[in-house]
Short mmCIF file of C-alpha atoms and ligand atoms in Angstrom, two decimals:
data_model
loop_
_atom_site.label_atom_id
_atom_site.label_comp_id
_atom_site.label_asym_id
_atom_site.label_seq_id
_atom_site.Cartn_x
_atom_site.Cartn_y
_atom_site.Cartn_z
CA MET M 1 0.00 0.00 0.00
CA ILE M 2 1.16 3.53 -0.68
CA ALA M 3 1.24 5.52 2.49
CA VAL M 4 3.38 8.37 1.28
CA GLY M 5 2.69 11.16 -1.12
CA ILE M 6 -0.99 11.48 -0.34
CA ARG M 7 -2.41 14.99 -0.49
CA VAL M 8 -5.61 16.13 1.18
CA LEU M 9 -7.55 18.75 -0.76
CA LYS M 10 -10.32 20.44 1.18
CA PHE M 11 -12.92 22.61 -0.55
CA GLY M 12 -14.88 25.16 1.44
CA GLY M 13 -18.46 26.24 0.86
CA SER M 14 -17.29 29.11 -1.35
CA CYS M 15 -15.95 26.53 -3.83
CA LEU M 16 -19.48 25.16 -4.08
CA LYS M 17 -21.61 28.22 -4.36
CA ASP M 18 -22.71 28.20 -8.00
CA GLY M 19 -22.15 26.35 -11.26
CA ASP M 20 -19.06 28.38 -12.03
CA SER M 21 -17.28 27.67 -8.74
CA LEU M 22 -18.19 23.99 -8.95
CA ARG M 23 -16.64 23.81 -12.42
CA LYS M 24 -13.44 25.43 -11.11
CA THR M 25 -13.35 22.99 -8.19
CA VAL M 26 -13.69 20.04 -10.54
CA GLU M 27 -10.82 21.39 -12.67
CA VAL M 28 -8.55 21.66 -9.62
CA ILE M 29 -9.30 18.07 -8.66
CA LYS M 30 -8.76 16.81 -12.19
CA ASN M 31 -5.39 18.56 -12.36
CA ALA M 32 -4.28 17.31 -8.96
CA GLY M 33 -3.19 13.92 -10.23
CA LYS M 34 -3.05 10.72 -8.23
CA ASP M 35 -3.15 9.88 -4.56
CA ILE M 36 -5.51 12.53 -3.34
CA VAL M 37 -8.35 12.65 -0.86
CA VAL M 38 -10.98 15.36 -1.11
CA VAL M 39 -12.75 16.79 1.94
CA VAL M 40 -15.81 19.00 1.39
CA SER M 41 -17.82 21.57 3.30
CA ALA M 42 -21.52 21.98 2.73
CA VAL M 43 -22.66 23.98 -0.28
CA SER M 44 -22.42 27.66 0.59
CA GLY M 45 -25.33 28.72 2.83
CA VAL M 46 -26.66 25.23 3.48
CA THR M 47 -25.49 24.91 7.11
CA ASP M 48 -27.12 28.25 7.87
CA ALA M 49 -30.27 27.05 6.13
CA LEU M 50 -30.26 23.88 8.27
CA ILE M 51 -29.97 25.99 11.42
CA LYS M 52 -32.90 28.08 10.24
CA ALA M 53 -34.90 24.93 9.47
CA ILE M 54 -34.32 23.71 13.05
CA ASP M 55 -35.27 27.05 14.62
CA GLU M 56 -38.43 27.24 12.57
CA ALA M 57 -39.35 23.61 13.16
CA LEU M 58 -39.30 24.39 16.87
CA GLU M 59 -41.95 27.04 16.17
CA SER M 60 -44.17 25.14 13.76
CA GLU M 61 -44.14 21.97 11.71
CA ASN M 62 -45.62 23.88 8.79
CA THR M 63 -42.17 25.27 8.06
CA VAL M 64 -40.47 21.94 7.43
CA LEU M 65 -41.39 21.32 3.82
CA GLY M 66 -40.68 24.87 2.68
CA ASN M 67 -37.22 24.76 4.22
CA ILE M 68 -36.49 21.40 2.64
CA ARG M 69 -37.50 22.75 -0.73
CA SER M 70 -35.23 25.73 -0.41
CA ILE M 71 -32.25 23.58 0.59
CA ILE M 72 -32.83 21.38 -2.43
CA SER M 73 -32.93 24.41 -4.68
CA MET M 74 -29.58 25.58 -3.29
CA HIS M 75 -28.11 22.36 -4.66
CA GLU M 76 -29.92 22.79 -7.97
CA LYS M 77 -28.34 26.21 -8.27
CA VAL M 78 -24.84 24.79 -7.82
CA LEU M 79 -25.54 22.34 -10.62
CA SER M 80 -26.66 25.03 -13.03
CA GLY M 81 -25.00 24.60 -16.38
CA PHE M 82 -24.34 20.91 -15.79
CA PRO M 83 -26.17 18.38 -18.01
CA GLU M 84 -29.83 17.86 -17.17
CA TYR M 85 -29.54 14.07 -16.68
CA LEU M 86 -26.76 14.61 -14.15
CA ARG M 87 -28.67 17.30 -12.28
CA LYS M 88 -31.70 15.12 -12.11
CA SER M 89 -29.89 12.04 -10.87
CA ILE M 90 -28.05 14.02 -8.19
CA ILE M 91 -31.17 15.83 -6.99
CA ASP M 92 -33.02 12.51 -6.85
CA LYS M 93 -30.31 11.13 -4.58
CA ILE M 94 -30.43 14.22 -2.38
CA VAL M 95 -34.19 13.97 -2.10
CA GLU M 96 -33.80 10.34 -1.10
CA LYS M 97 -31.34 11.31 1.63
CA PHE M 98 -33.76 13.94 2.77
CA SER M 99 -36.24 11.37 4.01
CA GLU M 100 -34.09 10.85 7.10
CA LEU M 101 -33.54 14.56 7.63
CA LYS M 102 -37.25 15.16 7.23
CA ARG M 103 -37.98 12.72 10.03
CA TYR M 104 -35.55 14.53 12.30
CA LEU M 105 -37.13 17.90 11.55
CA TYR M 106 -40.67 16.64 12.13
CA GLY M 107 -39.44 15.03 15.33
CA VAL M 108 -38.13 18.37 16.50
CA ALA M 109 -41.40 20.05 15.55
CA TYR M 110 -43.50 17.38 17.22
CA THR M 111 -41.59 17.26 20.50
CA GLN M 112 -40.80 20.99 20.51
CA GLU M 113 -37.44 19.90 21.76
CA LEU M 114 -33.94 19.82 20.42
CA THR M 115 -31.24 17.70 21.98
CA ARG M 116 -27.58 18.32 21.18
CA PRO M 117 -27.11 14.98 19.39
CA VAL M 118 -30.19 15.61 17.23
CA LYS M 119 -28.95 19.07 16.33
CA ALA M 120 -25.55 17.66 15.33
CA ALA M 121 -27.21 14.92 13.27
CA ILE M 122 -29.32 17.47 11.39
CA LEU M 123 -26.38 19.79 10.74
CA SER M 124 -24.32 16.95 9.28
CA PHE M 125 -26.61 16.72 6.26
CA GLY M 126 -25.10 19.73 4.48
CA GLU M 127 -21.83 17.83 4.02
CA ARG M 128 -23.59 14.57 3.20
CA PHE M 129 -25.34 16.32 0.31
CA SER M 130 -22.25 18.15 -0.94
CA ALA M 131 -20.07 15.02 -0.88
CA LEU M 132 -22.68 13.13 -2.84
CA LEU M 133 -22.99 15.99 -5.32
CA LEU M 134 -19.27 16.57 -5.89
CA SER M 135 -18.49 12.89 -6.19
CA ALA M 136 -21.25 12.38 -8.77
CA VAL M 137 -20.01 15.33 -10.83
CA LEU M 138 -16.45 13.97 -10.74
CA GLU M 139 -17.62 10.55 -11.90
CA ASN M 140 -19.46 12.22 -14.74
CA GLU M 141 -16.18 13.91 -15.72
CA GLY M 142 -14.44 10.57 -15.84
CA VAL M 143 -12.74 10.78 -12.44
CA LYS M 144 -13.29 7.62 -10.43
CA SER M 145 -14.73 8.80 -7.15
CA LYS M 146 -16.70 7.80 -4.09
CA ALA M 147 -18.66 9.87 -1.57
CA CYS M 148 -17.62 8.87 1.96
CA GLU M 149 -19.51 9.88 5.07
CA ALA M 150 -17.33 10.48 8.12
CA ASP M 151 -19.48 8.33 10.42
CA ASP M 152 -19.26 5.38 8.04
CA LEU M 153 -15.50 5.87 7.83
CA GLY M 154 -15.23 5.71 11.61
CA LEU M 155 -14.00 9.24 12.27
CA VAL M 156 -14.48 8.72 16.00
CA THR M 157 -14.68 11.67 18.41
CA ASP M 158 -15.47 12.44 22.03
CA GLU M 159 -19.02 13.32 23.02
CA ASN M 160 -18.85 17.07 22.77
CA TYR M 161 -21.57 17.45 20.15
CA GLU M 162 -20.87 21.04 19.13
CA ASN M 163 -17.11 21.17 19.36
CA ALA M 164 -15.91 17.60 19.23
CA THR M 165 -12.32 16.41 19.36
CA ALA M 166 -11.26 13.42 17.29
CA LEU M 167 -9.92 10.39 19.13
CA ILE M 168 -6.89 10.33 16.95
CA ASP M 169 -5.71 6.74 17.43
CA VAL M 170 -9.00 5.00 16.73
CA ALA M 171 -10.02 7.48 14.07
CA SER M 172 -6.67 7.09 12.29
CA ARG M 173 -6.90 3.34 12.26
CA ASN M 174 -10.41 3.44 10.85
CA LEU M 175 -9.68 6.09 8.25
CA LYS M 176 -6.61 4.24 7.03
CA GLU M 177 -8.53 1.05 6.72
CA SER M 178 -11.36 2.59 4.77
CA LEU M 179 -9.54 5.17 2.64
CA LEU M 180 -6.23 3.59 1.65
CA PRO M 181 -7.74 0.78 -0.43
CA LEU M 182 -9.82 3.33 -2.33
CA ILE M 183 -6.82 5.54 -3.01
CA ASP M 184 -4.77 2.54 -4.05
CA SER M 185 -7.40 1.56 -6.56
CA GLY M 186 -7.24 5.02 -8.16
CA THR M 187 -10.48 6.30 -6.67
CA VAL M 188 -10.80 9.83 -5.29
CA PRO M 189 -12.64 9.61 -1.96
CA VAL M 190 -14.84 12.67 -1.32
CA VAL M 191 -15.10 12.83 2.46
CA THR M 192 -17.72 14.83 4.34
CA GLY M 193 -16.15 17.59 6.47
CA TYR M 194 -17.45 19.08 9.70
CA PHE M 195 -18.66 16.05 11.61
CA GLY M 196 -17.61 12.82 13.24
CA VAL M 197 -19.21 10.12 15.33
CA THR M 198 -19.03 8.98 18.95
CA ARG M 199 -18.07 5.45 19.89
CA GLY M 200 -21.76 4.92 20.51
CA GLY M 201 -22.57 5.88 16.93
CA ARG M 202 -24.00 9.38 17.39
CA VAL M 203 -23.03 12.27 15.15
CA THR M 204 -20.90 15.11 16.59
CA THR M 205 -19.76 18.32 14.88
CA PHE M 206 -16.50 20.29 14.98
CA GLY M 207 -18.09 23.73 15.21
CA ARG M 208 -18.67 26.21 12.39
CA ASN M 209 -16.07 25.96 9.63
CA GLY M 210 -15.06 22.63 11.10
CA SER M 211 -14.27 20.97 7.78
CA ASP M 212 -10.69 22.24 7.99
CA TYR M 213 -10.34 20.21 11.16
CA THR M 214 -11.63 17.14 9.30
CA ALA M 215 -8.97 17.71 6.64
CA ALA M 216 -6.31 17.77 9.36
CA ILE M 217 -7.55 14.52 10.91
CA VAL M 218 -7.63 12.77 7.56
CA ALA M 219 -4.14 14.03 6.75
CA VAL M 220 -2.74 12.84 10.06
CA ALA M 221 -4.42 9.47 9.70
CA LEU M 222 -2.99 8.92 6.23
CA ASP M 223 0.42 10.48 6.94
CA ALA M 224 -0.27 12.90 4.14
CA GLU M 225 2.46 14.94 2.55
CA LYS M 226 0.38 18.13 2.57
CA ILE M 227 -3.01 19.72 2.96
CA GLU M 228 -4.46 22.22 0.54
CA LEU M 229 -7.37 24.29 1.80
CA TRP M 230 -9.15 25.62 -1.27
CA LYS M 231 -11.31 28.73 -0.94
CA ASP M 232 -11.98 31.84 -2.98
CA VAL M 233 -9.30 34.04 -1.42
CA ASP M 234 -5.53 34.15 -1.96
CA GLY M 235 -4.69 33.22 1.63
CA PHE M 236 -3.73 35.36 4.58
CA MET M 237 -3.11 39.09 4.20
CA SER M 238 -1.21 41.67 6.23
CA ALA M 239 -4.63 43.07 7.26
CA ASP M 240 -8.24 42.98 6.21
CA PRO M 241 -8.50 44.66 2.79
CA LYS M 242 -12.02 45.78 3.72
CA ILE M 243 -10.60 48.33 6.13
CA VAL M 244 -6.96 48.82 5.13
CA SER M 245 -5.51 50.09 1.89
CA ASP M 246 -2.33 48.51 0.43
CA VAL M 247 -2.53 45.17 2.15
CA GLU M 248 -0.02 42.53 1.15
CA LYS M 249 -0.48 38.80 0.64
CA LEU M 250 1.46 36.59 3.02
CA ASP M 251 3.33 33.69 1.51
CA ARG M 252 4.44 31.99 4.74
CA LEU M 253 3.18 31.67 8.29
CA SER M 254 3.88 29.33 11.18
CA TYR M 255 1.19 27.12 12.70
CA TYR M 256 1.10 29.37 15.76
CA GLU M 257 0.77 32.55 13.77
CA ALA M 258 -2.02 31.17 11.63
CA ALA M 259 -3.82 29.79 14.67
CA GLU M 260 -3.66 33.16 16.45
CA LEU M 261 -4.90 34.99 13.36
CA SER M 262 -7.77 32.55 13.05
CA TYR M 263 -8.77 32.35 16.67
CA PHE M 264 -9.94 35.93 17.01
CA GLY M 265 -10.15 37.36 13.56
CA ALA M 266 -9.65 36.14 10.01
CA ARG M 267 -12.13 33.42 9.13
CA ILE M 268 -9.64 31.81 6.83
CA ILE M 269 -9.01 28.62 8.68
CA HIS M 270 -10.59 26.83 11.63
CA PRO M 271 -8.27 27.59 14.56
CA ARG M 272 -8.29 24.00 15.80
CA THR M 273 -6.90 22.67 12.53
CA PHE M 274 -3.37 22.76 13.90
CA GLU M 275 -4.03 20.71 17.05
CA PRO M 276 -3.85 17.32 15.35
CA LEU M 277 -1.14 18.49 12.95
CA LEU M 278 1.40 19.46 15.59
CA SER M 279 2.63 15.92 16.06
CA LYS M 280 3.34 15.39 12.36
CA GLY M 281 4.14 18.85 11.09
CA ILE M 282 2.22 18.46 7.83
CA PRO M 283 2.28 21.73 5.83
CA VAL M 284 -1.01 23.44 5.01
CA SER M 285 -1.54 25.82 2.15
CA ILE M 286 -4.44 28.15 1.50
CA ARG M 287 -5.33 28.21 -2.19
CA SER M 288 -7.88 29.99 -4.34
CA ILE M 289 -10.03 28.36 -7.00
CA LEU M 290 -10.16 31.79 -8.66
CA ASP M 291 -6.41 31.68 -9.26
CA PRO M 292 -5.23 28.06 -9.00
CA SER M 293 -1.68 28.80 -10.14
CA PHE M 294 -1.07 31.25 -7.28
CA PRO M 295 0.71 29.45 -4.42
CA GLY M 296 -1.26 31.22 -1.64
CA THR M 297 -0.11 31.11 1.98
CA THR M 298 1.89 28.11 3.16
CA ILE M 299 1.72 27.33 6.86
CA THR M 300 4.43 25.18 8.42
CA PRO M 301 5.42 24.26 11.96
CA GLN M 302 8.67 26.24 11.73
CA GLY M 303 8.39 29.97 12.18
CA TYR M 304 10.67 32.73 10.96
CA ILE M 305 11.06 36.31 12.03
CA HIS M 306 10.05 38.77 9.35
CA GLU M 307 12.14 41.94 9.05
CA ARG M 308 9.05 43.87 10.14
CA VAL M 309 8.43 41.33 12.91
CA ILE M 310 4.67 41.84 12.71
CA LYS M 311 3.21 39.93 9.81
CA SER M 312 -0.46 40.63 10.16
CA ILE M 313 -3.01 42.67 12.07
CA THR M 314 -6.33 41.18 12.92
CA TYR M 315 -9.41 42.38 14.75
CA ASN M 316 -12.72 41.25 16.11
CA ARG M 317 -15.77 43.43 16.56
CA SER M 318 -17.91 40.78 18.15
CA ILE M 319 -15.87 40.45 21.32
CA GLY M 320 -16.76 42.36 24.46
CA VAL M 321 -15.42 42.53 27.99
CA LEU M 322 -17.13 41.70 31.24
CA ARG M 323 -15.28 43.19 34.17
CA VAL M 324 -15.66 41.27 37.37
CA HIS M 325 -14.78 43.52 40.31
CA GLY M 326 -13.99 42.67 43.87
CA PRO M 327 -11.17 43.46 46.22
CA GLY M 328 -8.75 40.63 46.00
CA VAL M 329 -10.24 38.70 43.08
CA GLY M 330 -6.84 38.75 41.47
CA TYR M 331 -5.17 36.72 44.17
CA LYS M 332 -7.92 34.69 45.80
CA PRO M 333 -7.47 31.20 44.52
CA GLY M 334 -10.55 29.55 43.18
CA VAL M 335 -12.36 32.63 41.91
CA ILE M 336 -11.34 32.14 38.32
CA ALA M 337 -12.19 28.47 38.57
CA GLN M 338 -15.66 29.32 39.90
CA ILE M 339 -16.26 31.80 37.11
CA GLY M 340 -14.97 29.39 34.49
CA GLN M 341 -17.15 26.62 35.83
CA ALA M 342 -20.29 28.74 35.92
CA LEU M 343 -19.81 30.06 32.41
CA SER M 344 -18.82 26.82 30.78
CA SER M 345 -21.77 24.97 32.25
CA SER M 346 -23.98 27.56 30.52
CA GLY M 347 -22.16 27.03 27.27
CA ILE M 348 -20.44 30.44 27.32
CA ASN M 349 -16.97 30.47 25.85
CA ILE M 350 -14.24 32.59 27.46
CA TYR M 351 -11.77 33.78 24.83
CA SER M 352 -9.28 35.14 27.28
CA ILE M 353 -8.91 36.36 30.85
CA LEU M 354 -6.91 39.37 31.99
CA THR M 355 -6.56 39.85 35.71
CA SER M 356 -5.45 42.62 37.97
CA GLN M 357 -5.58 42.65 41.76
CA THR M 358 -9.08 44.09 41.84
CA SER M 359 -10.71 42.91 38.67
CA ILE M 360 -10.92 39.98 36.35
CA ASN M 361 -11.63 40.94 32.78
CA LEU M 362 -13.33 38.30 30.72
CA LEU M 363 -13.21 38.45 26.95
CA LEU M 364 -16.51 37.03 25.74
CA ASP M 365 -18.67 37.12 22.68
CA LYS M 366 -20.75 40.30 22.88
CA LYS M 367 -23.87 38.23 22.48
CA ASP M 368 -22.99 36.27 25.64
CA ILE M 369 -22.26 39.19 27.95
CA ARG M 370 -25.75 39.78 29.32
CA ARG M 371 -26.28 36.10 29.93
CA ALA M 372 -22.88 35.83 31.61
CA MET M 373 -23.92 38.60 33.99
CA GLU M 374 -26.99 36.61 34.98
CA VAL M 375 -24.99 33.43 35.41
CA LEU M 376 -22.36 35.15 37.56
CA SER M 377 -24.64 37.30 39.66
CA PRO M 378 -25.16 34.62 42.37
CA LEU M 379 -21.42 34.81 42.98
CA LYS M 380 -21.91 38.43 44.05
CA GLU M 381 -22.75 37.20 47.54
CA GLY M 382 -19.10 36.42 48.07
CA THR M 383 -15.99 37.88 46.54
CA ILE M 384 -17.45 39.72 43.61
CA THR M 385 -18.75 43.21 44.23
CA ALA M 386 -19.77 44.33 40.76
CA LEU M 387 -20.04 43.22 37.16
CA THR M 388 -19.61 45.81 34.43
CA PRO M 389 -20.12 45.05 30.77
CA GLU M 390 -18.27 46.80 27.96
CA GLU M 391 -19.87 46.28 24.64
CA ASP M 392 -18.74 49.21 22.50
CA ILE M 393 -15.24 47.85 22.08
CA ALA M 394 -13.25 45.83 19.59
CA LEU M 395 -10.24 43.60 19.94
CA VAL M 396 -7.12 44.20 17.88
CA GLY M 397 -4.31 41.68 17.57
CA VAL M 398 -0.87 41.90 16.02
CA VAL M 399 0.80 38.66 15.10
CA GLY M 400 4.34 37.70 14.22
CA GLU M 401 7.11 35.39 15.38
CA GLY M 402 9.62 37.22 17.53
CA LEU M 403 7.15 39.84 18.74
CA MET M 404 7.88 39.32 22.39
CA LYS M 405 11.63 39.38 21.94
CA ARG M 406 12.15 42.63 20.04
CA LYS M 407 12.53 45.70 22.18
CA GLY M 408 10.73 48.92 21.42
CA ILE M 409 8.09 47.57 19.11
CA PHE M 410 5.12 48.26 21.29
CA GLY M 411 6.28 51.73 22.26
CA GLN M 412 6.51 52.70 18.59
CA MET M 413 3.28 51.04 17.69
CA PHE M 414 1.22 52.59 20.46
CA SER M 415 2.64 56.01 19.88
CA ARG M 416 1.43 55.80 16.26
CA VAL M 417 -1.98 54.80 17.51
CA ALA M 418 -2.00 57.59 20.12
CA LYS M 419 -1.27 60.14 17.38
CA LYS M 420 -4.66 59.26 15.90
CA GLY M 421 -6.24 60.21 19.21
CA VAL M 422 -7.09 56.61 20.03
CA ASN M 423 -7.00 55.39 23.59
CA VAL M 424 -5.79 51.82 24.05
CA GLU M 425 -7.79 50.26 26.82
CA MET M 426 -6.41 46.97 27.91
CA VAL M 427 -3.46 44.98 26.82
CA SER M 428 -2.64 41.33 26.99
CA ALA M 429 0.92 40.29 26.65
CA GLY M 430 2.75 37.11 27.36
CA ALA M 431 -0.05 34.60 26.84
CA SER M 432 1.22 33.85 23.38
CA GLU M 433 4.73 34.09 22.03
CA VAL M 434 3.53 35.28 18.66
CA ALA M 435 0.54 37.51 19.34
CA TYR M 436 -0.30 40.64 21.26
CA TYR M 437 -3.84 41.82 21.84
CA PHE M 438 -5.40 45.04 22.97
CA ILE M 439 -8.77 46.72 23.11
CA VAL M 440 -10.00 49.97 21.62
CA LYS M 441 -13.41 51.62 21.35
CA GLU M 442 -15.26 50.12 18.43
CA LYS M 443 -15.57 53.52 16.75
CA ASP M 444 -11.76 53.77 16.68
CA LEU M 445 -11.16 50.34 15.22
CA ASP M 446 -10.65 51.20 11.53
CA ALA M 447 -8.31 54.08 12.29
CA THR M 448 -6.29 51.94 14.68
CA VAL M 449 -5.80 49.07 12.28
CA GLN M 450 -4.88 51.42 9.44
CA ALA M 451 -2.41 53.31 11.66
CA ILE M 452 -0.64 50.14 12.74
CA HIS M 453 -0.52 48.86 9.20
CA ASP M 454 0.99 52.14 7.93
CA TRP M 455 3.60 52.01 10.66
CA MET M 456 4.36 48.37 9.94
CA ILE M 457 4.88 49.02 6.21
CA ASP M 458 7.06 52.09 6.92
CA ARG M 459 9.41 50.29 9.26
N1 LIG N 1 -20.60 23.55 6.76
C1 LIG N 1 -20.03 23.90 8.02
C2 LIG N 1 -20.21 25.38 8.27
O1 LIG N 1 -20.76 26.08 7.45
C3 LIG N 1 -18.61 23.48 8.13
C4 LIG N 1 -17.67 24.12 7.15
O2 LIG N 1 -18.07 24.88 6.27
O3 LIG N 1 -16.47 23.88 7.26
O4 LIG N 1 -19.85 25.85 9.31
MG1 MG N 2 -18.48 27.08 5.54
#
């Protein structure tokens, strides 16, 4: 069996958004040669449509059929321009698969209840449809191919239904066993991204944009030589072109840099993609179906220090701060644990914690702040004296290997920001070797990011 030289090509929803992007995707796969595995996301918009179908089913069962029809038509749209017989046979297969999904949705409507495993099972259908669709189109183009569903392959995970972690040893064994014979026989497996299965056979998901994580698991399992994440952008940039002029494309990043950039800001790659890869060091490149000859950004375990040190600036408008006040919270052991416990049992994610002697500052999703205040208010009996939310802020991050070692960088950077009249509110240093985060008022965000970028380019 060949266990070397395998490449994993993952295609995001933007590669499957209309007939044109599907055609480009098929071209990339055809040109990729032998020994490849394809991983797919759902057709663009389908996961959102499934979430909407669930929400509406909880309100009324009369919504189910309409939502099913619109999801089917999203797949018809992607097949536009493809031969009628092919469209029809694919849509027939999707409709057939829908009978199971339909039962789930009526079940939700009937019981007015949604359990986490049922939600995960419903959300997995987007990828089941897209894998079926892409594989059928490939076959029609003369590429031997097979749609493979992650649960059938045995991509085993823990039981965290919304943010599962693969059990790498078992999953690897199963994936090898099921995928290698296909690859050896010259077939291109098209694997569903985004979900896995518990040992007990229930579907789990990897969180939004989780198909990248699937690609990493498959690559690790097969000892792949590299991973290509295909999208419709040229990779990482020095800043978001939507708010900064003269951005530059980045050709190389380290795992840590890319993970930092993804965790808070750029939606280019799922931040957990690198977890399974660390042990093997498989390189990942971000490629664009709009310009397949452009090499994009290559991400490797080894970092290097750029002459400017900072490689990219990122930001996040949807993060807010909840300040937890109380004399001594900073040094009383157990307070952070209590807070963490209370929030995580309500499903609220803490992005980061900054402490001082008299306050603990929690970085949360803005949408979670009010709920977090309710959850934490019983703790006010004890150590905590007040909870103050800050919602009109944004988080800015600068990322680059060597950041913490170079003297003078932050002084220069913040003086450029101060010249724009912007007040920097809170700074986090030291948690990561390659990233530095701070907070500004949301209204100052664009000016701040542009100022830092100008300074970075001038250096
Ligand atoms: N389809 C899922 C989502 O939209 C997973 C993915 O696209 O990677 O979040
Ligand atoms: Mg997606």
